[in-house]
Coordinates of C-alpha atoms (C1' of nucleotides) in Angstrom, one line a residue:
Chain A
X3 CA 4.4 -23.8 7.6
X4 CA 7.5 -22.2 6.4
X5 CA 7.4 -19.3 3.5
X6 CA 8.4 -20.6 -0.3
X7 CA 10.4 -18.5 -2.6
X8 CA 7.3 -19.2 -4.8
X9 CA 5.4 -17.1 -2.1
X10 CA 8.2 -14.7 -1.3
X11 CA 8.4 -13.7 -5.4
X12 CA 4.5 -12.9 -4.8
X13 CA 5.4 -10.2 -2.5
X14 CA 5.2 -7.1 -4.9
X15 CA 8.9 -5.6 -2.9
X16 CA 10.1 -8.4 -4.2
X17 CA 8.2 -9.3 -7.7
X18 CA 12.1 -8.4 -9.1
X19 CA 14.2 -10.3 -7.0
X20 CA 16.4 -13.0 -8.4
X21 CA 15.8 -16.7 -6.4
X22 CA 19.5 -15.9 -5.1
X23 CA 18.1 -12.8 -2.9
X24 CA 14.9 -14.9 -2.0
X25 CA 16.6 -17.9 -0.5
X26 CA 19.2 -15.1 1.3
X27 CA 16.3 -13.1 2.5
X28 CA 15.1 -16.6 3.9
X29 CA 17.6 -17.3 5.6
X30 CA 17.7 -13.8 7.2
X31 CA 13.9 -14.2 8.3
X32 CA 12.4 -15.9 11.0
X33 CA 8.6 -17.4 11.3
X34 CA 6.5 -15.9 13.8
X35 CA 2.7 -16.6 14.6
X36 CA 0.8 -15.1 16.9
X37 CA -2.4 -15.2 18.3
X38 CA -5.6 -12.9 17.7
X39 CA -5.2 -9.5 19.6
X40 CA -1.0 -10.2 20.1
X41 CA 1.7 -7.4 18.7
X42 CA 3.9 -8.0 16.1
X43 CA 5.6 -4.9 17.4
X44 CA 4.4 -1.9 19.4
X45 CA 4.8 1.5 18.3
X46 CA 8.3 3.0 19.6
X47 CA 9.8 -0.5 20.0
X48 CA 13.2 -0.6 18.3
X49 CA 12.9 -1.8 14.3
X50 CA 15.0 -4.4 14.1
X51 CA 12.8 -6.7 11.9
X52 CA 10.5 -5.9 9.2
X53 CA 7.3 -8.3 7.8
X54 CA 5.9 -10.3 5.3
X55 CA 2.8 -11.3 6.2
X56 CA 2.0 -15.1 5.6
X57 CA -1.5 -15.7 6.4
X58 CA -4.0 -13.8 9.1
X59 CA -4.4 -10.3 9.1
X60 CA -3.0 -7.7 11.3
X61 CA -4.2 -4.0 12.0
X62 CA -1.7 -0.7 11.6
X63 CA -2.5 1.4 14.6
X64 CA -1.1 4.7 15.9
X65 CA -2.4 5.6 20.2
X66 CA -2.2 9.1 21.2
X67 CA -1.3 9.6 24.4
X68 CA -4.4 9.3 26.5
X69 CA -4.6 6.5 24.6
X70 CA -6.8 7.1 21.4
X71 CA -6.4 5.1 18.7
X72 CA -6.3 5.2 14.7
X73 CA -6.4 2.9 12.4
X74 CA -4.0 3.7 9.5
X75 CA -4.2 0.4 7.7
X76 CA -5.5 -3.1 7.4
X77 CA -2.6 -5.7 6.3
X78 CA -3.3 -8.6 4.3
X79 CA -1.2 -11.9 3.2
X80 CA 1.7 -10.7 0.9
X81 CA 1.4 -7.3 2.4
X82 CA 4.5 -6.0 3.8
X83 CA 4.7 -3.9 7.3
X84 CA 6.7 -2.0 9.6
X85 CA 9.3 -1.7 7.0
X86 CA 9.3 2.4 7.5
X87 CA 12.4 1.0 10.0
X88 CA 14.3 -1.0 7.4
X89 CA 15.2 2.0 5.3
X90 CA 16.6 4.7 8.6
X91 CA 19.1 2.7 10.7
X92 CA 18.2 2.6 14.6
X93 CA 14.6 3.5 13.5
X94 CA 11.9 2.9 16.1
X95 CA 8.3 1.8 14.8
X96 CA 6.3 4.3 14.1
X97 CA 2.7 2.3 14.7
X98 CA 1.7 -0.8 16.2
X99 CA 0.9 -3.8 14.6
X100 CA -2.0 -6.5 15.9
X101 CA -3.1 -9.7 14.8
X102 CA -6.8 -9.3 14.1
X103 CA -6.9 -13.1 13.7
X104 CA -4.4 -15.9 14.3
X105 CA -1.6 -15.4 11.7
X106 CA 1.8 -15.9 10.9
X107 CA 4.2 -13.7 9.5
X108 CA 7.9 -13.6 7.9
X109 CA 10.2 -11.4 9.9
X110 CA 13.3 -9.9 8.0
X111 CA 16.2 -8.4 9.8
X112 CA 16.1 -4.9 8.6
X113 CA 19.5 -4.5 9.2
X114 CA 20.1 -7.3 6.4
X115 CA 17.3 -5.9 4.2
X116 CA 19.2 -2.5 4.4
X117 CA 22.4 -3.9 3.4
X118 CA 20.6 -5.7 0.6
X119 CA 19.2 -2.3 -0.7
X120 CA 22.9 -0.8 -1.2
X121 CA 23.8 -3.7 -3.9
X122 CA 19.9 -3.9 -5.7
X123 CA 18.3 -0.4 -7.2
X124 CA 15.2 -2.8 -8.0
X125 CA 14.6 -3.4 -3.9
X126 CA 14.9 0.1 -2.7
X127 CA 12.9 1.2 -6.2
X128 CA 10.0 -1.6 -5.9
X129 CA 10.5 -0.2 -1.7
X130 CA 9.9 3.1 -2.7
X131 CA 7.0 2.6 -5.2
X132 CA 5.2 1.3 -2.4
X133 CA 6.0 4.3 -0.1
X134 CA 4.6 6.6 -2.5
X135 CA 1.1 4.7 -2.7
X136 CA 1.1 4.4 0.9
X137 CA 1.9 8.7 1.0
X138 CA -1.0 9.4 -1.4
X139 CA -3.3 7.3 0.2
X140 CA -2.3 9.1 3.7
X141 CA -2.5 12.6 2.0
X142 CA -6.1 11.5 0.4
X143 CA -7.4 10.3 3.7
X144 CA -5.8 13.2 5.7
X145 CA -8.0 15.6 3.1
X146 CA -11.0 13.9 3.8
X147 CA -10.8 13.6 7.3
X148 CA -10.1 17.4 7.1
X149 CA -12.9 18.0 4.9
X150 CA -15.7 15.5 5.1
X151 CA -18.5 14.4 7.1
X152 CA -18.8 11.7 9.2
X153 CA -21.0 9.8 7.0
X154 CA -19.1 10.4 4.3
X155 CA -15.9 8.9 5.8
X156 CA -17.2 5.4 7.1
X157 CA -18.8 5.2 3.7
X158 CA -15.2 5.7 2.4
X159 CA -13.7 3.2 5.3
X160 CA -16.0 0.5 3.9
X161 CA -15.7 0.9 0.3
X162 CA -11.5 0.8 0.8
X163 CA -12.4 -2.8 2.7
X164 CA -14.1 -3.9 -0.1
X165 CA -11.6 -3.4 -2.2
X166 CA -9.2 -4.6 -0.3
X167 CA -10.8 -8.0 0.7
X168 CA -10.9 -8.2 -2.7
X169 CA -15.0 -9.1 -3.1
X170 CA -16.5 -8.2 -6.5
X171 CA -18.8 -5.5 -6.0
X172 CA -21.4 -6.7 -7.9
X173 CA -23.7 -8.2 -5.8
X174 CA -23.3 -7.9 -2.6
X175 CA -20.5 -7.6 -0.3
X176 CA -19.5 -9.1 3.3
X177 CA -16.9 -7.6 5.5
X178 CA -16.6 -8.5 8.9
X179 CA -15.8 -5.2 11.4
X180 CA -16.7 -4.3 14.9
X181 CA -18.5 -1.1 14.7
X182 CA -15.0 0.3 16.9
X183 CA -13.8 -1.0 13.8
X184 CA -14.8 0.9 11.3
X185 CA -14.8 3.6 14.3
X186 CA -10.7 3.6 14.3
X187 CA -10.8 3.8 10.4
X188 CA -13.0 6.8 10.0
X189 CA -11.6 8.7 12.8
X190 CA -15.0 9.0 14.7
X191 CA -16.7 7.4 17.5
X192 CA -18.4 3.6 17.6
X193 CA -21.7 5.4 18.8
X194 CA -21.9 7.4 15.8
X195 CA -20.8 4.5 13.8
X196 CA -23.9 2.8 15.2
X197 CA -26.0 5.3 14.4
X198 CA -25.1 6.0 10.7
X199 CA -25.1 2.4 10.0
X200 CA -28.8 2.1 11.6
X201 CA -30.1 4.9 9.5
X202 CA -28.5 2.9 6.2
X203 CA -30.1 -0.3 7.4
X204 CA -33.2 2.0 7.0
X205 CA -32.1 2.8 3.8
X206 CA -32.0 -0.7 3.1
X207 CA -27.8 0.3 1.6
X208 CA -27.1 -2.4 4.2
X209 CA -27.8 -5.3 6.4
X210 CA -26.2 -4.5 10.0
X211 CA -25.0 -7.4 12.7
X212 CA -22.6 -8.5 14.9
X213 CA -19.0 -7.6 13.8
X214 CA -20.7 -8.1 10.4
X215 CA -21.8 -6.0 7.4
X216 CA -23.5 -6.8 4.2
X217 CA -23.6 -4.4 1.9
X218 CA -26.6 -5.2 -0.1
X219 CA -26.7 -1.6 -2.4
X220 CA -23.1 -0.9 -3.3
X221 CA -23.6 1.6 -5.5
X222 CA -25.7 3.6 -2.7
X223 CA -22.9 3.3 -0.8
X224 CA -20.9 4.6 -3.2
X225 CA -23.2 7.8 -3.9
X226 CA -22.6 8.6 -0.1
X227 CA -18.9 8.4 -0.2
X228 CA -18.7 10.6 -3.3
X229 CA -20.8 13.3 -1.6
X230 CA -23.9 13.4 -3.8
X231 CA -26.3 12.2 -1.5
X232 CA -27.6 14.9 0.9
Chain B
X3 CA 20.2 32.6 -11.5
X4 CA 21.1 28.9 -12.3
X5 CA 21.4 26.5 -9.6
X6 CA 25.1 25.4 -9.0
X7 CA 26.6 21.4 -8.5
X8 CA 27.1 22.5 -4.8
X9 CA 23.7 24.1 -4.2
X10 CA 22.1 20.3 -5.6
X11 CA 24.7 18.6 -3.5
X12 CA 22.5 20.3 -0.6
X13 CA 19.9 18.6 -1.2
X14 CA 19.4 15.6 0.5
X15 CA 18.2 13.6 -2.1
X16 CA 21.2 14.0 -4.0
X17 CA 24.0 13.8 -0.8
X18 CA 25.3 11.2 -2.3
X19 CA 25.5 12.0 -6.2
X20 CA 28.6 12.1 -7.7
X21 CA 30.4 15.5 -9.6
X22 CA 29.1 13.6 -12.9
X23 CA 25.4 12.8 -11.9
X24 CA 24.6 16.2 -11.1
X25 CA 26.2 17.7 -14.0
X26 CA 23.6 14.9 -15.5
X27 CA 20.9 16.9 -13.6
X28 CA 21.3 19.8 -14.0
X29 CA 21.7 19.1 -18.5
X30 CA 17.8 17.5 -18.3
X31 CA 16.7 20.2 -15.9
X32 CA 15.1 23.9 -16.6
X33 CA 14.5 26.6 -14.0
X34 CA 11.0 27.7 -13.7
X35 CA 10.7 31.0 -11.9
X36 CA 6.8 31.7 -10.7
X37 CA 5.2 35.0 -9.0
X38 CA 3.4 34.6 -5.9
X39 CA 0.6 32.4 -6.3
X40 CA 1.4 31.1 -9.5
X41 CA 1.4 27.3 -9.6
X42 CA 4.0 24.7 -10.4
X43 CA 1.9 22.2 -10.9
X44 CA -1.7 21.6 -10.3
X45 CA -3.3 18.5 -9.3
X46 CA -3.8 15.8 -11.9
X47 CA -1.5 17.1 -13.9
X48 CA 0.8 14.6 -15.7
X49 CA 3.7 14.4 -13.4
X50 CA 6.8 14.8 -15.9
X51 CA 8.6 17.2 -14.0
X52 CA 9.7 17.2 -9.9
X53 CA 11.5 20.0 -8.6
X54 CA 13.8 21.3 -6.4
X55 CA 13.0 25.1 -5.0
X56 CA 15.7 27.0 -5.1
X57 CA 14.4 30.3 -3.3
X58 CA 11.1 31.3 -2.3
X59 CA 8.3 29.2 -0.6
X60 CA 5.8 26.3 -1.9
X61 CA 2.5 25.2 -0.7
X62 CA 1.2 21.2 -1.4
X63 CA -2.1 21.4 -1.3
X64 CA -4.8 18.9 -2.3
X65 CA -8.3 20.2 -3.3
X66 CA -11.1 18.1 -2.8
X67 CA -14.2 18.6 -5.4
X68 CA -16.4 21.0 -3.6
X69 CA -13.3 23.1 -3.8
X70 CA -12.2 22.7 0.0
X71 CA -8.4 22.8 0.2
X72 CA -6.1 21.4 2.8
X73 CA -2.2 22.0 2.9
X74 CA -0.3 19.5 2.9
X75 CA 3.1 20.5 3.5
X76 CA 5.1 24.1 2.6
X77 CA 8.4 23.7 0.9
X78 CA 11.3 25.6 1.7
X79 CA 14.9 26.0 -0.2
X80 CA 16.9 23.0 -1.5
X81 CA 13.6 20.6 -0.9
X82 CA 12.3 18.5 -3.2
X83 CA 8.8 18.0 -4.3
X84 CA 6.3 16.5 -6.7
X85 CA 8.9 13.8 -6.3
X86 CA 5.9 11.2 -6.2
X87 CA 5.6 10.9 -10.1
X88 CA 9.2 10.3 -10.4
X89 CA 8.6 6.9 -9.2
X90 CA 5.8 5.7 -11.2
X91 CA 5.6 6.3 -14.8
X92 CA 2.9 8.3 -16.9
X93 CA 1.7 9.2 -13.1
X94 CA -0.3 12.3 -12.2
X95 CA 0.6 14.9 -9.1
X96 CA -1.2 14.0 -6.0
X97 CA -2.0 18.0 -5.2
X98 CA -1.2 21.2 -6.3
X99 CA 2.0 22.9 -6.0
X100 CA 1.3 26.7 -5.9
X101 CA 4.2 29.7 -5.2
X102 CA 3.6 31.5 -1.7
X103 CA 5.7 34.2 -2.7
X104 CA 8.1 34.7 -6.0
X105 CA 10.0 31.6 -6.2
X106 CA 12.0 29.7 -8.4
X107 CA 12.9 25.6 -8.7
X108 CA 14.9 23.6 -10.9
X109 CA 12.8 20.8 -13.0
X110 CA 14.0 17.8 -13.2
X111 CA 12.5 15.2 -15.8
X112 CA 10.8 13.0 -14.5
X113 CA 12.0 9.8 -16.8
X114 CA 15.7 10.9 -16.4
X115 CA 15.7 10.6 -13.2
X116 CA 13.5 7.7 -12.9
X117 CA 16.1 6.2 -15.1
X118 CA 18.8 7.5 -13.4
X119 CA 17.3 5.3 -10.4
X120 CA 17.9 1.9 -12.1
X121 CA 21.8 2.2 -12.1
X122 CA 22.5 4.1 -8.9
X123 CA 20.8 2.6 -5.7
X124 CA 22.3 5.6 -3.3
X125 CA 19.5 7.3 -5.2
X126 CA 16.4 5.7 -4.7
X127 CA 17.2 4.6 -1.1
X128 CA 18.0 7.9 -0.5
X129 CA 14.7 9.1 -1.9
X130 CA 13.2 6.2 0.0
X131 CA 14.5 7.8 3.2
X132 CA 12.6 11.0 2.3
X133 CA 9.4 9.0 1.6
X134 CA 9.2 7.4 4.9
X135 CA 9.7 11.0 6.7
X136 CA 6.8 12.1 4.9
X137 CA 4.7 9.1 5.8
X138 CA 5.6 9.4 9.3
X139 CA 4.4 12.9 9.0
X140 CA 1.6 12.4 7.4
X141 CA 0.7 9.2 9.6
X142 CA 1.1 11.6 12.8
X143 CA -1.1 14.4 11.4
X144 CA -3.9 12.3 10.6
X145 CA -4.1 10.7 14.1
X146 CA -3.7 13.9 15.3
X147 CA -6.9 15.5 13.2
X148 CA -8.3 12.1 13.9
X149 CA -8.0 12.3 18.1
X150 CA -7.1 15.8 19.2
X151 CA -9.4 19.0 19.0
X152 CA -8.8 22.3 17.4
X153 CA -6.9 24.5 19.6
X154 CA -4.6 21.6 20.0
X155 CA -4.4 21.2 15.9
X156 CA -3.1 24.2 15.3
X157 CA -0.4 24.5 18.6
X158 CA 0.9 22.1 16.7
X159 CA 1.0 23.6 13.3
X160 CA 2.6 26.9 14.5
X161 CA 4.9 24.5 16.4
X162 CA 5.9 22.8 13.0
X163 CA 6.2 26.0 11.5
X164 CA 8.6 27.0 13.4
X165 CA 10.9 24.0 13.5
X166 CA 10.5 24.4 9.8
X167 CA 11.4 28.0 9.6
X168 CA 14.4 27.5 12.1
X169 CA 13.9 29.6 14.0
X170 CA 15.2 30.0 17.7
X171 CA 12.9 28.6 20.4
X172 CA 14.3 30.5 22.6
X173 CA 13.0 34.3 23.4
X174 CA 10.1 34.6 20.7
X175 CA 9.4 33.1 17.2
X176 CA 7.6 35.0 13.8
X177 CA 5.7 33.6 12.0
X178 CA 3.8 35.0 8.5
X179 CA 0.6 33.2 7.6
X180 CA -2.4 33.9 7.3
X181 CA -5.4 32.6 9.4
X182 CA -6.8 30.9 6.4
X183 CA -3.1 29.3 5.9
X184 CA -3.1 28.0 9.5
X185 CA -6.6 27.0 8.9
X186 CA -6.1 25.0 6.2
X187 CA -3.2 23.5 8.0
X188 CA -4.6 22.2 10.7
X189 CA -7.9 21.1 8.9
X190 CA -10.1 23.8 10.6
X191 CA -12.0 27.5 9.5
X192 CA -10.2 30.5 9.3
X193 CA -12.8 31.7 11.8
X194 CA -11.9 29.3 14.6
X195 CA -8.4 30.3 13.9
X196 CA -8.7 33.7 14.8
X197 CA -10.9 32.9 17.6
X198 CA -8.4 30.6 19.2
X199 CA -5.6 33.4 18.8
X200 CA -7.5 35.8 20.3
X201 CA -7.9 34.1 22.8
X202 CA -4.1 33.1 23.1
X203 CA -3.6 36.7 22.8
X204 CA -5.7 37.5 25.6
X205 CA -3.6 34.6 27.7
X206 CA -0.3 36.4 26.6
X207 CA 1.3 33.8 24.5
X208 CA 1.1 35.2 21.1
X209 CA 1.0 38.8 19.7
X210 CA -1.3 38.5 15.9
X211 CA -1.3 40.7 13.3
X212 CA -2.1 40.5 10.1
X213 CA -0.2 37.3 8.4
X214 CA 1.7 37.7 11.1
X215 CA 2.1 35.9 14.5
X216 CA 5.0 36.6 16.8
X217 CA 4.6 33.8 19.9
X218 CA 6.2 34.8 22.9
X219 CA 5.7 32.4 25.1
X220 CA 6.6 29.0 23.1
X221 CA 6.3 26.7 26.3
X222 CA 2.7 28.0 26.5
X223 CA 2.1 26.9 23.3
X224 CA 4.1 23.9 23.4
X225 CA 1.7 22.7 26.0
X226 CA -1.5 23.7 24.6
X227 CA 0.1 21.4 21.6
X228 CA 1.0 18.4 24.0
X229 CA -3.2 18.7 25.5
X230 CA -1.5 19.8 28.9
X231 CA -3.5 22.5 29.0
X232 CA -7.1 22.0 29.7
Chain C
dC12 C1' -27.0 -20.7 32.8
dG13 C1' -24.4 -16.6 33.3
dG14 C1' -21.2 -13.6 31.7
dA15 C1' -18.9 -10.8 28.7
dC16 C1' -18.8 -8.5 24.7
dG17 C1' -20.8 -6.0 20.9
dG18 C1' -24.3 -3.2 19.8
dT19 C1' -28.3 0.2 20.3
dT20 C1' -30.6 4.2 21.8
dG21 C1' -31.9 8.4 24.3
dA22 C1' -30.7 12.6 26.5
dC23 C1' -27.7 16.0 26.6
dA24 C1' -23.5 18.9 26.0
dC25 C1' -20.6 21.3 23.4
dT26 C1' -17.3 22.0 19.8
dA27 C1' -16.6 24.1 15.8
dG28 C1' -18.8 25.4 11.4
dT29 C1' -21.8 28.9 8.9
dC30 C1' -23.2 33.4 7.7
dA31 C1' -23.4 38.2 8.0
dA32 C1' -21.6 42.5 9.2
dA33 C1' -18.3 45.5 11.0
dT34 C1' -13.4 46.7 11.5
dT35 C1' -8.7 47.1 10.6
dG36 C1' -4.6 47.7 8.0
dA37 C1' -1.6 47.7 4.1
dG38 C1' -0.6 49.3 -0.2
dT39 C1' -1.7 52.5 -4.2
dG40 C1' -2.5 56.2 -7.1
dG41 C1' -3.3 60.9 -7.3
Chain D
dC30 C1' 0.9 62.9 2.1
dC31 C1' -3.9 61.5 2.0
dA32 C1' -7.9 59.3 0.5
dC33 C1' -9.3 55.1 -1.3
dT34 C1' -9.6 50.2 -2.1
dC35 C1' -9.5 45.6 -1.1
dA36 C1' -8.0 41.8 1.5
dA37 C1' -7.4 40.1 6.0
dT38 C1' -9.5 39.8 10.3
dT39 C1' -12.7 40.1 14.0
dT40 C1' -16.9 39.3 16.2
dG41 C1' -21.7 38.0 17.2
dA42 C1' -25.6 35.0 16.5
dC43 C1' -27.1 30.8 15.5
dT44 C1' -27.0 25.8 15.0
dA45 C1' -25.7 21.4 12.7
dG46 C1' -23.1 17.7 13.6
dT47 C1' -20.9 14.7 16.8
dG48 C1' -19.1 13.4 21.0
dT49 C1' -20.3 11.8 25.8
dC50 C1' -22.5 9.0 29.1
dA51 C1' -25.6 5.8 30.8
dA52 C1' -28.8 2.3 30.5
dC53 C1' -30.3 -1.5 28.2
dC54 C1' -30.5 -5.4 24.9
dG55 C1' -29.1 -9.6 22.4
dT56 C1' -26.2 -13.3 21.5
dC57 C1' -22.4 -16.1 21.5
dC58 C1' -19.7 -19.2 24.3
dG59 C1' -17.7 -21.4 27.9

DNA sequence: CGGACGGTTGACACTAGTCAAATTGAGTGG
DNA sequence: CCACTCAATTTGACTAGTGTCAACCGTCCG
């Protein structure tokens, strides 16, 4: 149930931690699981705790104020989030954060996380290297929703999932994403995300079902992503 | 010409630096003075140096391959940027970094600081701090480009632009860019953008003229921004 | 067996992009 | 100081691409 140092040490914040810190930053944490569709946090809430995530997977999510929303990432085990509110004191959380399935994960006080990050240069460094992926792959995705087509952009959304998921590409992949889904990702509509995956079922790039998608021609996918097809 | 101890001190990165560490800085740094539209950096480039401007103004952009560009963020006195390859090694520079008018920026290696980092925590956290202002930034604009429609976009870009330019809110703001600038900003066409100030000007809010928009009635705008309008 | 939920599809509206052409304005050299 | 040049801007015409809405279908699950 409960979080090993052995698993804490996997956490890449944390690959440089001595087993002093871990069992401190233990100590500091708490367990919580929660159920498919429940908030870790919502956005705005105070940031008193920051995550580890044991096992599940939960959804990063901004709402507008008419209530749109945006997916801005997809958080698997070992994956930190909401730490944006460990590094400003009083911070509130910026997004939201849903369990997509059942899952449980490690919540840190920030406040002791911060004070941890005065002694350590390796924690706020190994922090901050993370940051900076997490800003270029916001800048890259802020360009291409600026500058690409629909079609484009869900081919994108899928191809990061693959990765992610961590399937070989080879042959065949399975990810498993309600067409509102990929709709949140891609920054589009479910209808049209309907549509486009319809025409590539067509195209035989992929076979289409129920908060399911197999993609059977990968590397068609890819083409469409790039921008060479059409 | 040179940059002085107390003009880095300014910089927030560096708020907490010691006499000793910027003296540090400023031996492994050069000054690199650029004409307008000279650039810094470009995009892919080996990211060896990150700067601090010292006068002038600074466009991020990122390119994408057909050539579309989209600006990511202008730079303004005793800011830092291309600060993202100071945190990985042997990385490259995420976009471009191109002079809007004659500027000049201290350049700070890359490796010193990175191994200034190792030894004084202040400094990364406090380089964290800037990171997750960015991110939040970033994370905001792209649910904003995701959700909200054009008109709205670029309310809101002027709006930034002016916090950014400190400017008073009160009786009337100027602003110089170009349409193409705001365009580019708030991930639209330079012809939409004049449209939609025409039209403003037609309503009374703004008076346009070339690279030049003076808004006289912010609350107007503010609320064509917030999607009151409409 | 009956919902409820996820998905599909058609009809339609409409935003915003594209392209071409005209216009304005600022700065420059004579 | 004026004509000239070039970039910035405007505007109209046209339309591709997407969003919106509504009706309908299929399937999973209690």
């Amino acid at each position: 149930m409960g979080i090993s140092r052995k698993d804490l040490k996997q956490v890449i914040v944390f690959q440089n931690a001595t087993d002093d810190d871990l069992n401190q930053i233990i100590q500091n944490s708490i367990t919580r699981s929660l159920e498919e569709g429940e908030f870790f946090f919502l956005q705005g809430d105070p940031a008193n705790y920051l995550y580890v995530l044991v096992n599940g997977q939960v959804k990063l999510l901004q709402t507008n104020p008419s209530g749109q929303q945006v997916n801005l990432r997809t958080i698997y085990p070992r994956q930190m989030f909401g730490a944006l509110g460990a590094v400003r004191e009083q911070a509130d959380y910026p997004a939201s954060a849903q369990a997509l399935e059942n899952s449980s994960a490690l919540a840190i006080k920030s406040a002791f996380l911060h004070e941890m990050m005065e002694t350590r240069p390796y924690l706020s460094f190994d922090l901050m290297k993370l940051m900076t992926s997490y800003i270029q792959e916001m800048q890259s995705r802020y360009r291409e929703l600026a500058t690409e087509r629909v079609e484009q952009r869900i081919a994108r959304a899928l191809l990061r999932l693959t990765v992610q998921s961590g399937q070989k590409v080879d042959e065949g992949i399975d990810l498993a994403f309600s067409r509102q889904d990929l709709a949140e990702m891609s920054g589009t509509t479910l209808y049209t995300v309907s549509r486009v995956l319809a025409d590539w079922e067509r195209q035989g790039l992929i076979r289409a079902g129920r908060e399911q998608i197999h993609i059977t021609n990968p590397h068609g996918v890819v083409r469409i992503a790039e921008g060479l097809e059409k």
